[in-house]
PDB file of C-alpha atoms in Angstrom:
ATOM      1  CA  UNK A 185    -112.366  68.591-140.038  1.00 64.00           C
ATOM      2  CA  UNK A 186    -112.047  67.511-143.126  1.00 62.00           C
ATOM      3  CA  UNK A 187    -113.360  67.171-146.517  1.00 64.00           C
ATOM      4  CA  UNK A 188    -115.336  63.165-145.421  1.00 64.00           C
ATOM      5  CA  UNK A 189    -117.192  64.435-141.780  1.00 74.00           C
ATOM      6  CA  UNK A 190    -119.943  66.255-144.131  1.00 75.00           C
ATOM      7  CA  UNK A 191    -122.351  64.162-142.474  1.00 78.00           C
ATOM      8  CA  UNK A 192    -120.953  64.923-139.230  1.00 81.00           C
ATOM      9  CA  UNK A 193    -120.993  68.652-140.280  1.00 81.00           C
ATOM     10  CA  UNK A 194    -124.779  68.335-141.349  1.00 81.00           C
ATOM     11  CA  UNK A 195    -126.117  66.736-138.043  1.00 81.00           C
ATOM     12  CA  UNK A 196    -124.329  68.991-135.887  1.00 81.00           C
ATOM     13  CA  UNK A 197    -126.149  71.669-137.435  1.00 80.00           C
ATOM     14  CA  UNK A 198    -129.303  70.220-137.449  1.00 77.00           C
ATOM     15  CA  UNK A 199    -129.173  69.116-133.971  1.00 79.00           C
ATOM     16  CA  UNK A 200    -128.537  73.323-132.606  1.00 78.00           C
ATOM     17  CA  UNK A 201    -131.753  74.307-134.628  1.00 75.00           C
ATOM     18  CA  UNK A 202    -132.800  71.492-132.899  1.00 76.00           C
ATOM     19  CA  UNK A 203    -132.387  72.734-129.397  1.00 75.00           C
ATOM     20  CA  UNK A 204    -134.142  74.017-127.017  1.00 67.00           C
ATOM     21  CA  UNK A 205    -134.199  77.542-125.798  1.00 69.00           C
ATOM     22  CA  UNK A 206    -135.556  80.435-124.276  1.00 64.00           C
ATOM     23  CA  UNK A 207    -139.118  79.587-122.687  1.00 66.00           C
ATOM     24  CA  UNK A 208    -138.534  75.933-124.188  1.00 67.00           C
ATOM     25  CA  UNK A 209    -138.634  77.274-128.253  1.00 71.00           C
ATOM     26  CA  UNK A 210    -136.536  74.779-130.740  1.00 73.00           C
ATOM     27  CA  UNK A 211    -133.898  77.665-131.673  1.00 69.00           C
ATOM     28  CA  UNK A 212    -134.851  77.047-135.096  1.00 69.00           C
ATOM     29  CA  UNK A 213    -138.100  78.772-134.699  1.00 73.00           C
ATOM     30  CA  UNK A 214    -137.338  81.899-132.479  1.00 75.00           C
ATOM     31  CA  UNK A 215    -138.128  84.931-134.045  1.00 77.00           C
ATOM     32  CA  UNK A 216    -134.204  85.434-135.518  1.00 82.00           C
ATOM     33  CA  UNK A 217    -130.956  83.616-135.411  1.00 82.00           C
ATOM     34  CA  UNK A 218    -127.496  83.475-136.018  1.00 88.00           C
ATOM     35  CA  UNK A 219    -124.825  81.156-136.759  1.00 87.00           C
ATOM     36  CA  UNK A 220    -121.574  81.908-137.035  1.00 91.00           C
ATOM     37  CA  UNK A 221    -117.684  80.587-137.664  1.00 89.00           C
ATOM     38  CA  UNK A 222    -116.018  78.073-138.721  1.00 89.00           C
ATOM     39  CA  UNK A 223    -118.026  75.542-140.104  1.00 87.00           C
ATOM     40  CA  UNK A 224    -115.504  73.502-141.319  1.00 85.00           C
ATOM     41  CA  UNK A 225    -117.739  73.027-145.189  1.00 88.00           C
ATOM     42  CA  UNK A 226    -115.544  71.822-148.190  1.00 89.00           C
ATOM     43  CA  UNK A 227    -115.702  72.114-151.909  1.00 93.00           C
ATOM     44  CA  UNK A 228    -115.784  68.971-153.687  1.00 91.00           C
ATOM     45  CA  UNK A 229    -113.488  69.773-157.060  1.00 91.00           C
ATOM     46  CA  UNK A 230    -110.330  69.315-158.356  1.00 89.00           C
ATOM     47  CA  UNK A 231    -107.053  72.041-156.705  1.00 86.00           C
ATOM     48  CA  UNK A 232    -106.617  72.369-160.418  1.00 88.00           C
ATOM     49  CA  UNK A 233    -110.622  73.804-161.130  1.00 93.00           C
ATOM     50  CA  UNK A 234    -111.140  75.568-157.850  1.00 92.00           C
ATOM     51  CA  UNK A 235    -107.716  77.447-158.496  1.00 90.00           C
ATOM     52  CA  UNK A 236    -109.032  78.172-161.695  1.00 94.00           C
ATOM     53  CA  UNK A 237    -112.245  79.827-160.797  1.00 95.00           C
ATOM     54  CA  UNK A 238    -110.742  82.118-158.115  1.00 95.00           C
ATOM     55  CA  UNK A 239    -107.737  83.217-160.305  1.00 95.00           C
ATOM     56  CA  UNK A 240    -110.484  84.428-162.915  1.00 97.00           C
ATOM     57  CA  UNK A 241    -112.958  85.803-159.730  1.00 96.00           C
ATOM     58  CA  UNK A 242    -115.658  82.758-160.641  1.00 96.00           C
ATOM     59  CA  UNK A 243    -116.797  82.465-156.942  1.00 95.00           C
ATOM     60  CA  UNK A 244    -121.122  82.322-157.786  1.00 91.00           C
ATOM     61  CA  UNK A 245    -120.023  79.034-160.209  1.00 93.00           C
ATOM     62  CA  UNK A 246    -117.132  77.947-157.570  1.00 95.00           C
ATOM     63  CA  UNK A 247    -120.397  77.698-154.135  1.00 93.00           C
ATOM     64  CA  UNK A 248    -121.706  75.481-156.543  1.00 94.00           C
ATOM     65  CA  UNK A 249    -119.074  72.565-155.393  1.00 95.00           C
ATOM     66  CA  UNK A 250    -119.669  73.925-151.883  1.00 92.00           C
ATOM     67  CA  UNK A 251    -120.565  70.587-149.264  1.00 89.00           C
ATOM     68  CA  UNK A 252    -123.324  72.713-147.542  1.00 87.00           C
ATOM     69  CA  UNK A 253    -124.559  74.324-150.767  1.00 88.00           C
ATOM     70  CA  UNK A 254    -124.883  70.559-152.272  1.00 86.00           C
ATOM     71  CA  UNK A 255    -126.442  69.644-148.900  1.00 83.00           C
ATOM     72  CA  UNK A 256    -129.383  72.089-149.130  1.00 81.00           C
ATOM     73  CA  UNK A 257    -130.154  71.954-152.552  1.00 82.00           C
ATOM     74  CA  UNK A 258    -130.285  68.087-152.347  1.00 79.00           C
ATOM     75  CA  UNK A 259    -132.181  67.620-149.735  1.00 73.00           C
ATOM     76  CA  UNK A 260    -134.275  71.412-148.707  1.00 67.00           C
ATOM     77  CA  UNK A 261    -134.050  70.121-145.246  1.00 62.00           C
ATOM     78  CA  UNK A 262    -132.396  73.371-144.049  1.00 62.00           C
ATOM     79  CA  UNK A 263    -134.888  75.498-145.978  1.00 63.00           C
ATOM     80  CA  UNK A 264    -134.554  77.571-142.653  1.00 65.00           C
ATOM     81  CA  UNK A 265    -131.404  78.312-143.027  1.00 78.00           C
ATOM     82  CA  UNK A 266    -130.312  81.339-145.427  1.00 85.00           C
ATOM     83  CA  UNK A 267    -126.803  82.868-146.413  1.00 90.00           C
ATOM     84  CA  UNK A 268    -125.612  86.172-148.064  1.00 93.00           C
ATOM     85  CA  UNK A 269    -124.920  85.860-151.760  1.00 93.00           C
ATOM     86  CA  UNK A 270    -120.429  84.433-151.215  1.00 93.00           C
ATOM     87  CA  UNK A 271    -119.184  86.742-153.974  1.00 94.00           C
ATOM     88  CA  UNK A 272    -115.542  86.097-152.671  1.00 95.00           C
ATOM     89  CA  UNK A 273    -112.646  83.631-152.522  1.00 95.00           C
ATOM     90  CA  UNK A 274    -112.671  80.961-150.799  1.00 96.00           C
ATOM     91  CA  UNK A 275    -111.749  81.996-146.825  1.00 94.00           C
ATOM     92  CA  UNK A 276    -109.648  78.411-145.652  1.00 92.00           C
ATOM     93  CA  UNK A 277    -106.679  77.624-146.215  1.00 89.00           C
ATOM     94  CA  UNK A 278    -104.145  80.161-146.115  1.00 89.00           C
ATOM     95  CA  UNK A 279    -100.023  80.343-145.388  1.00 88.00           C
ATOM     96  CA  UNK A 280    -100.596  82.604-142.099  1.00 89.00           C
ATOM     97  CA  UNK A 281     -99.289  86.383-142.692  1.00 91.00           C
ATOM     98  CA  UNK A 282    -100.116  85.800-146.845  1.00 90.00           C
ATOM     99  CA  UNK A 283    -102.851  85.788-149.237  1.00 87.00           C
ATOM    100  CA  UNK A 284    -101.278  82.923-151.049  1.00 87.00           C
ATOM    101  CA  UNK A 285    -103.363  79.224-149.900  1.00 85.00           C
ATOM    102  CA  UNK A 286    -101.699  76.404-148.491  1.00 80.00           C
ATOM    103  CA  UNK A 287    -100.866  73.434-150.309  1.00 73.00           C
ATOM    104  CA  UNK A 288     -98.290  71.160-147.790  1.00 67.00           C
ATOM    105  CA  UNK A 289     -96.423  68.544-149.934  1.00 64.00           C
ATOM    106  CA  UNK A 290     -97.864  65.418-150.529  1.00 60.00           C
ATOM    107  CA  UNK A 291    -100.987  66.976-149.247  1.00 69.00           C
ATOM    108  CA  UNK A 292    -103.390  69.130-151.925  1.00 70.00           C
ATOM    109  CA  UNK A 293    -106.010  72.110-149.797  1.00 80.00           C
ATOM    110  CA  UNK A 294    -108.685  72.740-152.142  1.00 88.00           C
ATOM    111  CA  UNK A 295    -109.590  76.128-150.771  1.00 91.00           C
ATOM    112  CA  UNK A 296    -112.779  76.095-149.050  1.00 93.00           C
ATOM    113  CA  UNK A 297    -115.948  78.155-147.724  1.00 94.00           C
ATOM    114  CA  UNK A 298    -114.646  77.089-144.509  1.00 90.00           C
ATOM    115  CA  UNK A 299    -116.081  79.791-142.314  1.00 94.00           C
ATOM    116  CA  UNK A 300    -120.018  81.449-142.266  1.00 93.00           C
ATOM    117  CA  UNK A 301    -122.390  82.726-141.384  1.00 94.00           C
ATOM    118  CA  UNK A 302    -125.848  81.457-141.594  1.00 90.00           C
ATOM    119  CA  UNK A 303    -129.595  83.135-141.134  1.00 90.00           C
ATOM    120  CA  UNK A 304    -133.325  82.154-139.888  1.00 84.00           C
ATOM    121  CA  UNK A 305    -134.379  82.447-143.213  1.00 76.00           C
ATOM    122  CA  UNK A 306    -137.386  84.213-142.024  1.00 78.00           C
ATOM    123  CA  UNK A 307    -139.693  87.556-142.653  1.00 79.00           C
ATOM    124  CA  UNK A 308    -138.205  90.507-140.613  1.00 85.00           C
ATOM    125  CA  UNK A 309    -134.961  89.536-141.063  1.00 88.00           C
ATOM    126  CA  UNK A 310    -132.400  90.582-144.666  1.00 89.00           C
ATOM    127  CA  UNK A 311    -128.228  90.598-145.357  1.00 93.00           C
ATOM    128  CA  UNK A 312    -127.661  93.295-146.836  1.00 94.00           C
ATOM    129  CA  UNK A 313    -123.759  92.544-146.991  1.00 95.00           C
ATOM    130  CA  UNK A 314    -121.271  89.536-146.738  1.00 96.00           C
ATOM    131  CA  UNK A 315    -118.036  89.008-146.852  1.00 96.00           C
ATOM    132  CA  UNK A 316    -114.392  88.257-146.297  1.00 95.00           C
ATOM    133  CA  UNK A 317    -111.718  90.168-144.496  1.00 94.00           C
ATOM    134  CA  UNK A 318    -109.047  89.342-146.287  1.00 91.00           C
ATOM    135  CA  UNK A 319    -106.384  91.953-145.066  1.00 93.00           C
ATOM    136  CA  UNK A 320    -106.719  90.151-141.597  1.00 93.00           C
ATOM    137  CA  UNK A 321    -104.074  87.428-142.057  1.00 92.00           C
ATOM    138  CA  UNK A 322    -103.080  85.779-138.462  1.00 91.00           C
ATOM    139  CA  UNK A 323    -104.481  82.624-139.733  1.00 92.00           C
ATOM    140  CA  UNK A 324    -105.353  80.110-141.951  1.00 90.00           C
ATOM    141  CA  UNK A 325    -108.567  81.339-142.309  1.00 92.00           C
ATOM    142  CA  UNK A 326    -109.874  84.678-143.641  1.00 94.00           C
ATOM    143  CA  UNK A 327    -112.996  86.368-141.628  1.00 95.00           C
ATOM    144  CA  UNK A 328    -115.743  87.126-142.675  1.00 96.00           C
ATOM    145  CA  UNK A 329    -118.472  89.607-142.093  1.00 96.00           C
ATOM    146  CA  UNK A 330    -122.318  90.391-142.114  1.00 95.00           C
ATOM    147  CA  UNK A 331    -124.375  93.434-142.006  1.00 95.00           C
ATOM    148  CA  UNK A 332    -128.078  92.738-141.185  1.00 93.00           C
ATOM    149  CA  UNK A 333    -131.219  93.991-141.246  1.00 92.00           C
ATOM    150  CA  UNK A 334    -133.509  93.011-138.497  1.00 89.00           C
ATOM    151  CA  UNK A 335    -137.480  94.352-138.038  1.00 87.00           C
ATOM    152  CA  UNK A 336    -137.628  94.701-134.244  1.00 81.00           C
ATOM    153  CA  UNK A 337    -141.632  93.374-132.847  1.00 72.00           C
ATOM    154  CA  UNK A 338    -142.765  94.696-129.801  1.00 71.00           C
ATOM    155  CA  UNK A 339    -143.584  92.447-127.318  1.00 64.00           C
ATOM    156  CA  UNK A 340    -146.057  93.562-124.251  1.00 62.00           C
ATOM    157  CA  UNK A 341    -145.336  90.382-122.408  1.00 59.00           C
ATOM    158  CA  UNK A 342    -144.824  91.438-119.397  1.00 52.00           C
ATOM    159  CA  UNK A 343    -142.258  88.158-118.813  1.00 51.00           C
ATOM    160  CA  UNK A 344    -140.172  88.774-121.742  1.00 49.00           C
ATOM    161  CA  UNK A 345    -139.964  92.737-120.866  1.00 48.00           C
ATOM    162  CA  UNK A 346    -138.014  91.681-117.391  1.00 48.00           C
ATOM    163  CA  UNK A 347    -135.259  89.605-119.340  1.00 48.00           C
ATOM    164  CA  UNK A 348    -134.868  91.780-122.878  1.00 47.00           C
ATOM    165  CA  UNK A 349    -131.371  94.346-121.983  1.00 47.00           C
ATOM    166  CA  UNK A 350    -133.057  96.142-124.853  1.00 45.00           C
ATOM    167  CA  UNK A 351    -135.963  96.939-123.581  1.00 42.00           C
ATOM    168  CA  UNK A 352    -136.167 100.243-121.402  1.00 42.00           C
ATOM    169  CA  UNK A 353    -137.803  99.595-118.416  1.00 42.00           C
ATOM    170  CA  UNK A 354    -140.269 102.838-117.539  1.00 42.00           C
ATOM    171  CA  UNK A 355    -142.096 102.445-120.934  1.00 40.00           C
ATOM    172  CA  UNK A 356    -143.442  99.143-123.623  1.00 41.00           C
ATOM    173  CA  UNK A 357    -140.252 100.874-126.448  1.00 39.00           C
ATOM    174  CA  UNK A 358    -137.698  99.729-127.292  1.00 38.00           C
ATOM    175  CA  UNK A 359    -134.116 100.941-126.491  1.00 37.00           C
ATOM    176  CA  UNK A 360    -132.776 102.708-130.096  1.00 38.00           C
ATOM    177  CA  UNK A 361    -129.606 100.071-130.733  1.00 40.00           C
ATOM    178  CA  UNK A 362    -126.893 101.483-132.955  1.00 37.00           C
TER     179      UNK A 362
END
């Protein structure tokens, strides 16, 4: 956590993407993947400027100061990671039970997009909707939700069929998941 730990956050994300998974493939080489949660990325601008942008609902301009966004633009090393368009207010740090951002005495807290949903940048997966849920206020975070359209590709490999609970064991077709 914290504004100064961005290098550690990026390295952790890279380690996750390099982790070996099912059939010893690297996570990033999987057909599809989604990483979500409190990724702790922060906004690097002044408190006053961030609040002005939030008040004016200039979220697309505000995201330009986001640590993850800046890193991806500069380094292009996480080009395999995508994110839906952020067109909502920062998800952290709120006074629990309210819509007020926390500004602790003696400690300036710049609102940030810590809660994220990242997904693989591959053909066959598309982000349909991405938003925060501002009426869930029991925490200092606001949760985010995403809706994805994923193209299911049939794999006739019998080893994979035995491992996938969404394949009907009586045929070669996928079960309808709605």
